mmCIF file of C-alpha atoms in Angstrom:
data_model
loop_
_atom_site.group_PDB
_atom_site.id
_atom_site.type_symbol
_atom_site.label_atom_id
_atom_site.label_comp_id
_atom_site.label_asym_id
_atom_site.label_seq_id
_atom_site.Cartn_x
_atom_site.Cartn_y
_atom_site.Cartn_z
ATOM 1 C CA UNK A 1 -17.499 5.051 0.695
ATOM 2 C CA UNK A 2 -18.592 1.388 0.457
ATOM 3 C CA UNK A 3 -20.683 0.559 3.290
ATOM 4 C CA UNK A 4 -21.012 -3.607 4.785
ATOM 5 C CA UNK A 5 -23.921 -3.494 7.101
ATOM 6 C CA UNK A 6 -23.523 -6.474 9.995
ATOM 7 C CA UNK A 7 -25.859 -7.096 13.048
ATOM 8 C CA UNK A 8 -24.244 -5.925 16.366
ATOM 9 C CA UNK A 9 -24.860 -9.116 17.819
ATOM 10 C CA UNK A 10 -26.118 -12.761 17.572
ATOM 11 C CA UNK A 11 -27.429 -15.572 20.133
ATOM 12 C CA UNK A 12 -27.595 -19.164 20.177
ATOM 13 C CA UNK A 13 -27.504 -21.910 22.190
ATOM 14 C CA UNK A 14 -25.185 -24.596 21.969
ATOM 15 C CA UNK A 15 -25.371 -26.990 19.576
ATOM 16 C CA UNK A 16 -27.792 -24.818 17.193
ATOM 17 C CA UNK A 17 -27.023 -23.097 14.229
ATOM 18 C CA UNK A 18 -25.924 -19.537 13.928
ATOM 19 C CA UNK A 19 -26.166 -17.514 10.681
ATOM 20 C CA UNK A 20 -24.561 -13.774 10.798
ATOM 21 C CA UNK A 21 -25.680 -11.694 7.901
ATOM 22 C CA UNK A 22 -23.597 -8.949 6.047
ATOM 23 C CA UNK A 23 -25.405 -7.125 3.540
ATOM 24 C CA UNK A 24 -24.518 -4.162 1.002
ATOM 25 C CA UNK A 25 -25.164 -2.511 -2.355
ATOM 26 C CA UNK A 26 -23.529 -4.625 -5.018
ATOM 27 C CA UNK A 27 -22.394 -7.762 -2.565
ATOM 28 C CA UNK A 28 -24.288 -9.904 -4.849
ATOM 29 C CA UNK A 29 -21.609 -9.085 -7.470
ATOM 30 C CA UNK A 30 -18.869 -9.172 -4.829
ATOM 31 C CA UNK A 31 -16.378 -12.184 -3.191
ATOM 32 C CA UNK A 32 -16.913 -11.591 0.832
ATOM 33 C CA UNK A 33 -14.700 -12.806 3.242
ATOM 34 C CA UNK A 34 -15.102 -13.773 6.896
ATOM 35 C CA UNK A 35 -13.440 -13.423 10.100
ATOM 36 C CA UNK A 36 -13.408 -14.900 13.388
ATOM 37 C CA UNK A 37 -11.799 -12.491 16.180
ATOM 38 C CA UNK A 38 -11.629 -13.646 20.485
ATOM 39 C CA UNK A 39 -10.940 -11.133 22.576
ATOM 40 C CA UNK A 40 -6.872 -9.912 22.612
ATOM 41 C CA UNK A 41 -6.557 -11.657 19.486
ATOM 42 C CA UNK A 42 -5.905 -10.956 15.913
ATOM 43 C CA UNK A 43 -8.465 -12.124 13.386
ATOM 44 C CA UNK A 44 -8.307 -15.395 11.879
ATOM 45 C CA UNK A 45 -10.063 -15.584 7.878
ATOM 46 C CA UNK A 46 -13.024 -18.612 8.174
ATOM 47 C CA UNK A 47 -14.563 -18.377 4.287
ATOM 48 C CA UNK A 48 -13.111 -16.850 1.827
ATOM 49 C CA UNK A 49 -14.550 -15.944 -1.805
ATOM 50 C CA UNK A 50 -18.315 -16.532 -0.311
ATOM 51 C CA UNK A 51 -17.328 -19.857 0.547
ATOM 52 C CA UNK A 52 -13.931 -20.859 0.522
ATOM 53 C CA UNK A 53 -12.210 -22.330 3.585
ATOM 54 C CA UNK A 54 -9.052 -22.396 4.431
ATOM 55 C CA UNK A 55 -7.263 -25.108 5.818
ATOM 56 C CA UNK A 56 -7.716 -26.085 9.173
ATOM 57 C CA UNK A 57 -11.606 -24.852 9.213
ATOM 58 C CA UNK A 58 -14.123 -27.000 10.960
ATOM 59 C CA UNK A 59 -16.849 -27.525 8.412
ATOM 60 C CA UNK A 60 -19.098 -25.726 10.393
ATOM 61 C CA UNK A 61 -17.940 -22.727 9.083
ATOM 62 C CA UNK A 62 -19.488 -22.144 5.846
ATOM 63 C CA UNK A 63 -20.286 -19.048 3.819
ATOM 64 C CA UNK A 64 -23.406 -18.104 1.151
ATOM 65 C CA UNK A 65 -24.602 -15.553 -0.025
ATOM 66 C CA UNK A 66 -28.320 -14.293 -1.949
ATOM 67 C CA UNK A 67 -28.384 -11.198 -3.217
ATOM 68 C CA UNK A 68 -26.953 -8.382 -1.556
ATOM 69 C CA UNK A 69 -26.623 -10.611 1.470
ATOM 70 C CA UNK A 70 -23.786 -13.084 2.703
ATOM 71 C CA UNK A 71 -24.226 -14.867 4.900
ATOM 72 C CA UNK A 72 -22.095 -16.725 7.474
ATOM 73 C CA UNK A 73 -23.387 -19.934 8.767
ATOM 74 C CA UNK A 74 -21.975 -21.938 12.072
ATOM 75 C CA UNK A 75 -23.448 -25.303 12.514
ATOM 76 C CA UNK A 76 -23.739 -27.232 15.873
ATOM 77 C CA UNK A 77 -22.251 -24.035 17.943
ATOM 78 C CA UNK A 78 -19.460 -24.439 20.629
ATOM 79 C CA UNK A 79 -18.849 -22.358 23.678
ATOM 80 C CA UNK A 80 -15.486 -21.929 21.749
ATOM 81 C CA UNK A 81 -17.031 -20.263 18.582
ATOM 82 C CA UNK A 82 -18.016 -17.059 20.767
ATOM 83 C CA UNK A 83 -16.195 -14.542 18.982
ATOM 84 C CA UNK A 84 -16.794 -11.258 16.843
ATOM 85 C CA UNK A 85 -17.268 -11.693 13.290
ATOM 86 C CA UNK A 86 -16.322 -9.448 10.325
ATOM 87 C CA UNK A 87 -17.409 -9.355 6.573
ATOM 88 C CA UNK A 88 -14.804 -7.622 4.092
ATOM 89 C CA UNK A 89 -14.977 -7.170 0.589
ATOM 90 C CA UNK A 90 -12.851 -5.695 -1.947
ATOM 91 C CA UNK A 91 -14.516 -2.628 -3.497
ATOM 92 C CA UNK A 92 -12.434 -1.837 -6.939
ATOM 93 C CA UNK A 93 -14.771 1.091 -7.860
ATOM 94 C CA UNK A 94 -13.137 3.197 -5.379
ATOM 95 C CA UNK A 95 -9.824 4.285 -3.876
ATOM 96 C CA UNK A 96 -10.411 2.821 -0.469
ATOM 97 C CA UNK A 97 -10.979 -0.769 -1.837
ATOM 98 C CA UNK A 98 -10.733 -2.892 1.778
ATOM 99 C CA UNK A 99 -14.219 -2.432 3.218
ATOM 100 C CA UNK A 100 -14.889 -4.212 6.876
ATOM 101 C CA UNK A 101 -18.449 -4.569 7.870
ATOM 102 C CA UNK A 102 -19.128 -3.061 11.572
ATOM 103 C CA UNK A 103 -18.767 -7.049 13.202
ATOM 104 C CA UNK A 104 -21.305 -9.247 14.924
ATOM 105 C CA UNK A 105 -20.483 -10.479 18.288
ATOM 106 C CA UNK A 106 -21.688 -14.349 18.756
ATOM 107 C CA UNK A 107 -22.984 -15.227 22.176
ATOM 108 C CA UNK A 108 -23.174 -18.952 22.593
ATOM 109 C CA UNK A 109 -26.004 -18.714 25.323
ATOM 110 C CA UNK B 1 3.583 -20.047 6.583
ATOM 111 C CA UNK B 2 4.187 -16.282 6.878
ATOM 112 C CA UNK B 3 4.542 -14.807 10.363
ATOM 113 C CA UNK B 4 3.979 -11.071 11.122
ATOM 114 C CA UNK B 5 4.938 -9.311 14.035
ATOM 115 C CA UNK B 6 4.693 -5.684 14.588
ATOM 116 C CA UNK B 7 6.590 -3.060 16.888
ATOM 117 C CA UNK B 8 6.589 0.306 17.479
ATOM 118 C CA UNK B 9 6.020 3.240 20.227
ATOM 119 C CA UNK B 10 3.420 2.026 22.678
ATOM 120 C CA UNK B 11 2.657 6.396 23.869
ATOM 121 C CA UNK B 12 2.106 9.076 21.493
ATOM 122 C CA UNK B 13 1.301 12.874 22.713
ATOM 123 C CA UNK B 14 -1.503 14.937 20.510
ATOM 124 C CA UNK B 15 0.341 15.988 17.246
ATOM 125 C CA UNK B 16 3.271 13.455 16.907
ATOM 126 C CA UNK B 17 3.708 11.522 14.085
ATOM 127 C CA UNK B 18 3.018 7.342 15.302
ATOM 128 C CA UNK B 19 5.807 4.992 12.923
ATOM 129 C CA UNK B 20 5.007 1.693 12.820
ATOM 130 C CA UNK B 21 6.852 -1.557 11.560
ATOM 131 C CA UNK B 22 6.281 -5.053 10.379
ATOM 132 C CA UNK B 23 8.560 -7.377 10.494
ATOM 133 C CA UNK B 24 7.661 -10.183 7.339
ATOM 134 C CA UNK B 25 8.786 -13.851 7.776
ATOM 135 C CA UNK B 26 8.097 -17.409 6.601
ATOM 136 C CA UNK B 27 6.692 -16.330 3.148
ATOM 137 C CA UNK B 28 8.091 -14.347 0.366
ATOM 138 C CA UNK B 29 6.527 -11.230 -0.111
ATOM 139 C CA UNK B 30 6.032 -11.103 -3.485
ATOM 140 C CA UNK B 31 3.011 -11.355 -5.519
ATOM 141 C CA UNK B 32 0.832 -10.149 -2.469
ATOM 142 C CA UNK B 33 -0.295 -7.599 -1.086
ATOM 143 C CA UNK B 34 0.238 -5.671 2.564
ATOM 144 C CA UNK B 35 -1.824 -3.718 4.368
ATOM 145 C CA UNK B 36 -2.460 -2.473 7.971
ATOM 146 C CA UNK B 37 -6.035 -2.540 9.897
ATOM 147 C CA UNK B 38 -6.660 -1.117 12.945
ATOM 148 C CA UNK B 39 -9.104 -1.503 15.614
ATOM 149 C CA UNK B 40 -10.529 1.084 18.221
ATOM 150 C CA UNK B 41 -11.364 0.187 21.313
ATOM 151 C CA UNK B 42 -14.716 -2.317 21.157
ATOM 152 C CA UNK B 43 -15.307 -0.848 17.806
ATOM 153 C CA UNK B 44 -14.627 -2.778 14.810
ATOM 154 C CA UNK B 45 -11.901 -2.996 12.220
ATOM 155 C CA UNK B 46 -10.955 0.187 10.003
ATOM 156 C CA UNK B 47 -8.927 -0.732 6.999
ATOM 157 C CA UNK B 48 -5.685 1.963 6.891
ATOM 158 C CA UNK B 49 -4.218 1.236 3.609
ATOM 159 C CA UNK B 50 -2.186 -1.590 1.527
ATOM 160 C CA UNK B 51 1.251 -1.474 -0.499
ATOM 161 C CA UNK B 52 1.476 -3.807 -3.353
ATOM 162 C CA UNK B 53 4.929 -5.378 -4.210
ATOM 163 C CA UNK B 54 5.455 -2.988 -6.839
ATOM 164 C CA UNK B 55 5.873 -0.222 -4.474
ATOM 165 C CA UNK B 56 1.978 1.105 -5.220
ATOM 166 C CA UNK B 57 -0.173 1.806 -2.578
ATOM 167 C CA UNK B 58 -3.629 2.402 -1.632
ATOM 168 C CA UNK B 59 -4.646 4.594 1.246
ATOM 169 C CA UNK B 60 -8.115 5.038 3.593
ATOM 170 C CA UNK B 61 -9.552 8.731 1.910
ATOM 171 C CA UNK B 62 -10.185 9.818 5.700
ATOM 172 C CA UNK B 63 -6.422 9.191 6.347
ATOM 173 C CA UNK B 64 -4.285 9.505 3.443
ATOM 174 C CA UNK B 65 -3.187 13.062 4.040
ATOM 175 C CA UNK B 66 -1.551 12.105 7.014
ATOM 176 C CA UNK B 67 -0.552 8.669 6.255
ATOM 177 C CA UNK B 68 2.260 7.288 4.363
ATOM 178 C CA UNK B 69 2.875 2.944 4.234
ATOM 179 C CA UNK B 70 5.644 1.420 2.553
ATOM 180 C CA UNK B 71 7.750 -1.619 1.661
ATOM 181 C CA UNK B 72 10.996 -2.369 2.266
ATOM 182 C CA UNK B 73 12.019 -5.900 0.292
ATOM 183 C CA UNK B 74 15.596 -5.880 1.214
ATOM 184 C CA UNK B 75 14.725 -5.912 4.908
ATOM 185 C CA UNK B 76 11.335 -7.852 4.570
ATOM 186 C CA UNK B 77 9.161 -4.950 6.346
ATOM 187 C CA UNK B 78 6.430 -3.122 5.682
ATOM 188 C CA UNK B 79 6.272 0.244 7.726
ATOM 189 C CA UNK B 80 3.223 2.754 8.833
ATOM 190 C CA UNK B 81 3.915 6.773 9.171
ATOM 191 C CA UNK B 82 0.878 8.023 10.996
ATOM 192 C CA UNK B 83 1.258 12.051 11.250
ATOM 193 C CA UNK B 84 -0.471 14.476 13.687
ATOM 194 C CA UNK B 85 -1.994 11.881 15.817
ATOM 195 C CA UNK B 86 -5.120 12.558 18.178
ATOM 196 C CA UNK B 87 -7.042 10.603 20.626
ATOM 197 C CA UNK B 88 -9.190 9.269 17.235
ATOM 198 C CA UNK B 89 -6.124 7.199 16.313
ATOM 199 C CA UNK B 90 -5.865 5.380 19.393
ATOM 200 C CA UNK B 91 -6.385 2.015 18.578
ATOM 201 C CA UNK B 92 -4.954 -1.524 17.860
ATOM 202 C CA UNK B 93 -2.936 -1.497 14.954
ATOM 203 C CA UNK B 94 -2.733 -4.936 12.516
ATOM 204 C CA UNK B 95 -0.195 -5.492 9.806
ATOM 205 C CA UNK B 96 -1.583 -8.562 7.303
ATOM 206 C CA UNK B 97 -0.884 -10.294 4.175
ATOM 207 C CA UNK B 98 -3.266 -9.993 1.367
ATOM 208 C CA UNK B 99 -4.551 -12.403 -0.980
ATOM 209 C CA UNK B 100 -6.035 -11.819 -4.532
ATOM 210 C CA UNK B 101 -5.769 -9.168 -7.326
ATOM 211 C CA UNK B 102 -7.421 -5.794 -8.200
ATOM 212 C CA UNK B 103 -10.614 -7.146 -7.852
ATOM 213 C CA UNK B 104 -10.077 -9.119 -5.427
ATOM 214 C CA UNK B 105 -8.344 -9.682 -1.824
ATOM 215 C CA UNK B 106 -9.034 -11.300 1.236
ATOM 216 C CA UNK B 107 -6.128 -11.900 4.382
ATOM 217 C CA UNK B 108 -4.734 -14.754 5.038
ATOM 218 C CA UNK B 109 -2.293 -13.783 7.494
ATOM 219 C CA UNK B 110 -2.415 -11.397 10.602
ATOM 220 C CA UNK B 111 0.373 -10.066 13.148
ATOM 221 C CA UNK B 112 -0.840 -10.025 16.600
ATOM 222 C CA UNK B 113 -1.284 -6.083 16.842
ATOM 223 C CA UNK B 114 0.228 -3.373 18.599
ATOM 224 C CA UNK B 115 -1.569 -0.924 20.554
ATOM 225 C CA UNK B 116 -1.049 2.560 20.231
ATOM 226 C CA UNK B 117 -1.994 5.321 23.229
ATOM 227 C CA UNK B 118 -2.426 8.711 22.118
ATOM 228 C CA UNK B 119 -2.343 10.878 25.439
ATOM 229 C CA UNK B 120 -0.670 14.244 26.672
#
């Protein structure tokens, strides 16, 4: 099965700029979509379609990607934005088509 | 905006079969797509499977022999028959909307989860 690989975790110190990869065969050809999740909560979609945000987003959330690599960016971090952080894709060329990479938890140091 | 909310048994024993439901609301449920994710303890999310409108659904390979998902438009639900549980399906289990196509889909909308126990 498809395979989204994500780092397991991510430091920065306020007011920098975070960037959480998510990298896999074909993502170059592929719409990702990110995540934000804080602990006991559900996930809430940031970036859609590579870079697509929904309503409500702080521009500081913004998605790219090069290559087989996405990448989520988070400018001028807040304590607030400490959170995991998952990549999905939709993989058509097989029967399991929602793919979730692994997550990357953000430390705001 | 759509709300989900799910319910179901909290405990499970070793072999039971774990039904879930989620209750749609706030959106019509046409012309997307429902699915439910679930989430191990401090591990990240596992997609379970997705029912389309239509009735056709899409299942996790690693699951599907045990799993069944399924709409219910006349009651606005979407349900989750988990069969032969074990201590592997422990885990917080997510009902969302999806957005997109065939070849396509992100979601836009989550419940809150329900977390399931599997224990003797």
């Amino acid at each position: 099965s498809y395979v989204l690989t994500q780092p397991p975790s991510v430091s920065v110190a306020p007011g920098q700029t975070a960037r959480i990869a998510c990298g896999g065969n074909n993502v170059a050809i592929k719409n990702v979509h990110w995540y934000q999740q804080k602990p006991g909560q559900a996930p809430v979609l940031v970036v859609y379609d590579n870079s697509g945000r929904p309503s409500g987003i702080p521009e500081r959330f913004s998605g790219s990607k090069s290559g087989n690599t996405a990448t989520l960016t988070i400018s001028r971090v807040e304590a607030g934005d400490e959170a995991d952080y998952h990549c999905q894709l939709w993989d058509t060329s097989s029967d399991h088509p929602g793919v979730f990479g692994g997550g990357t938890k953000l430390t705001a140091l | 905006q759509a709300q989900l909310h799910e319910s179901g048994p909290g405990l499970l024993k070793p072999s039971e079969t774990l039904s879930l439901t989620c209750a749609l609301s706030g959106a019509p449920i046409s012309n997307y797509y429902w699915s439910w994710i679930r989430q191990s303890p401090g591990k990240g999310l596992e997609w379970i499977g997705c029912v389309y409108y239509s009735g056709n659904t899409k299942y996790n390979p690693s699951l599907k022999s045990r799993m069944t998902i399924s709409i219910d438009s006349s009651k606005n639900a979407l349900s989750l028959k988990l069969r032969s549980v074990t201590a592997a399906d422990m885990a917080i289990y997510f009902c969302a909307r999806g957005t997109g196509d065939d070849t396509n889909g992100w979601y836009d909308y989550w419940g809150r989860g329900t977390l399931v126990t599997v224990s003797s």
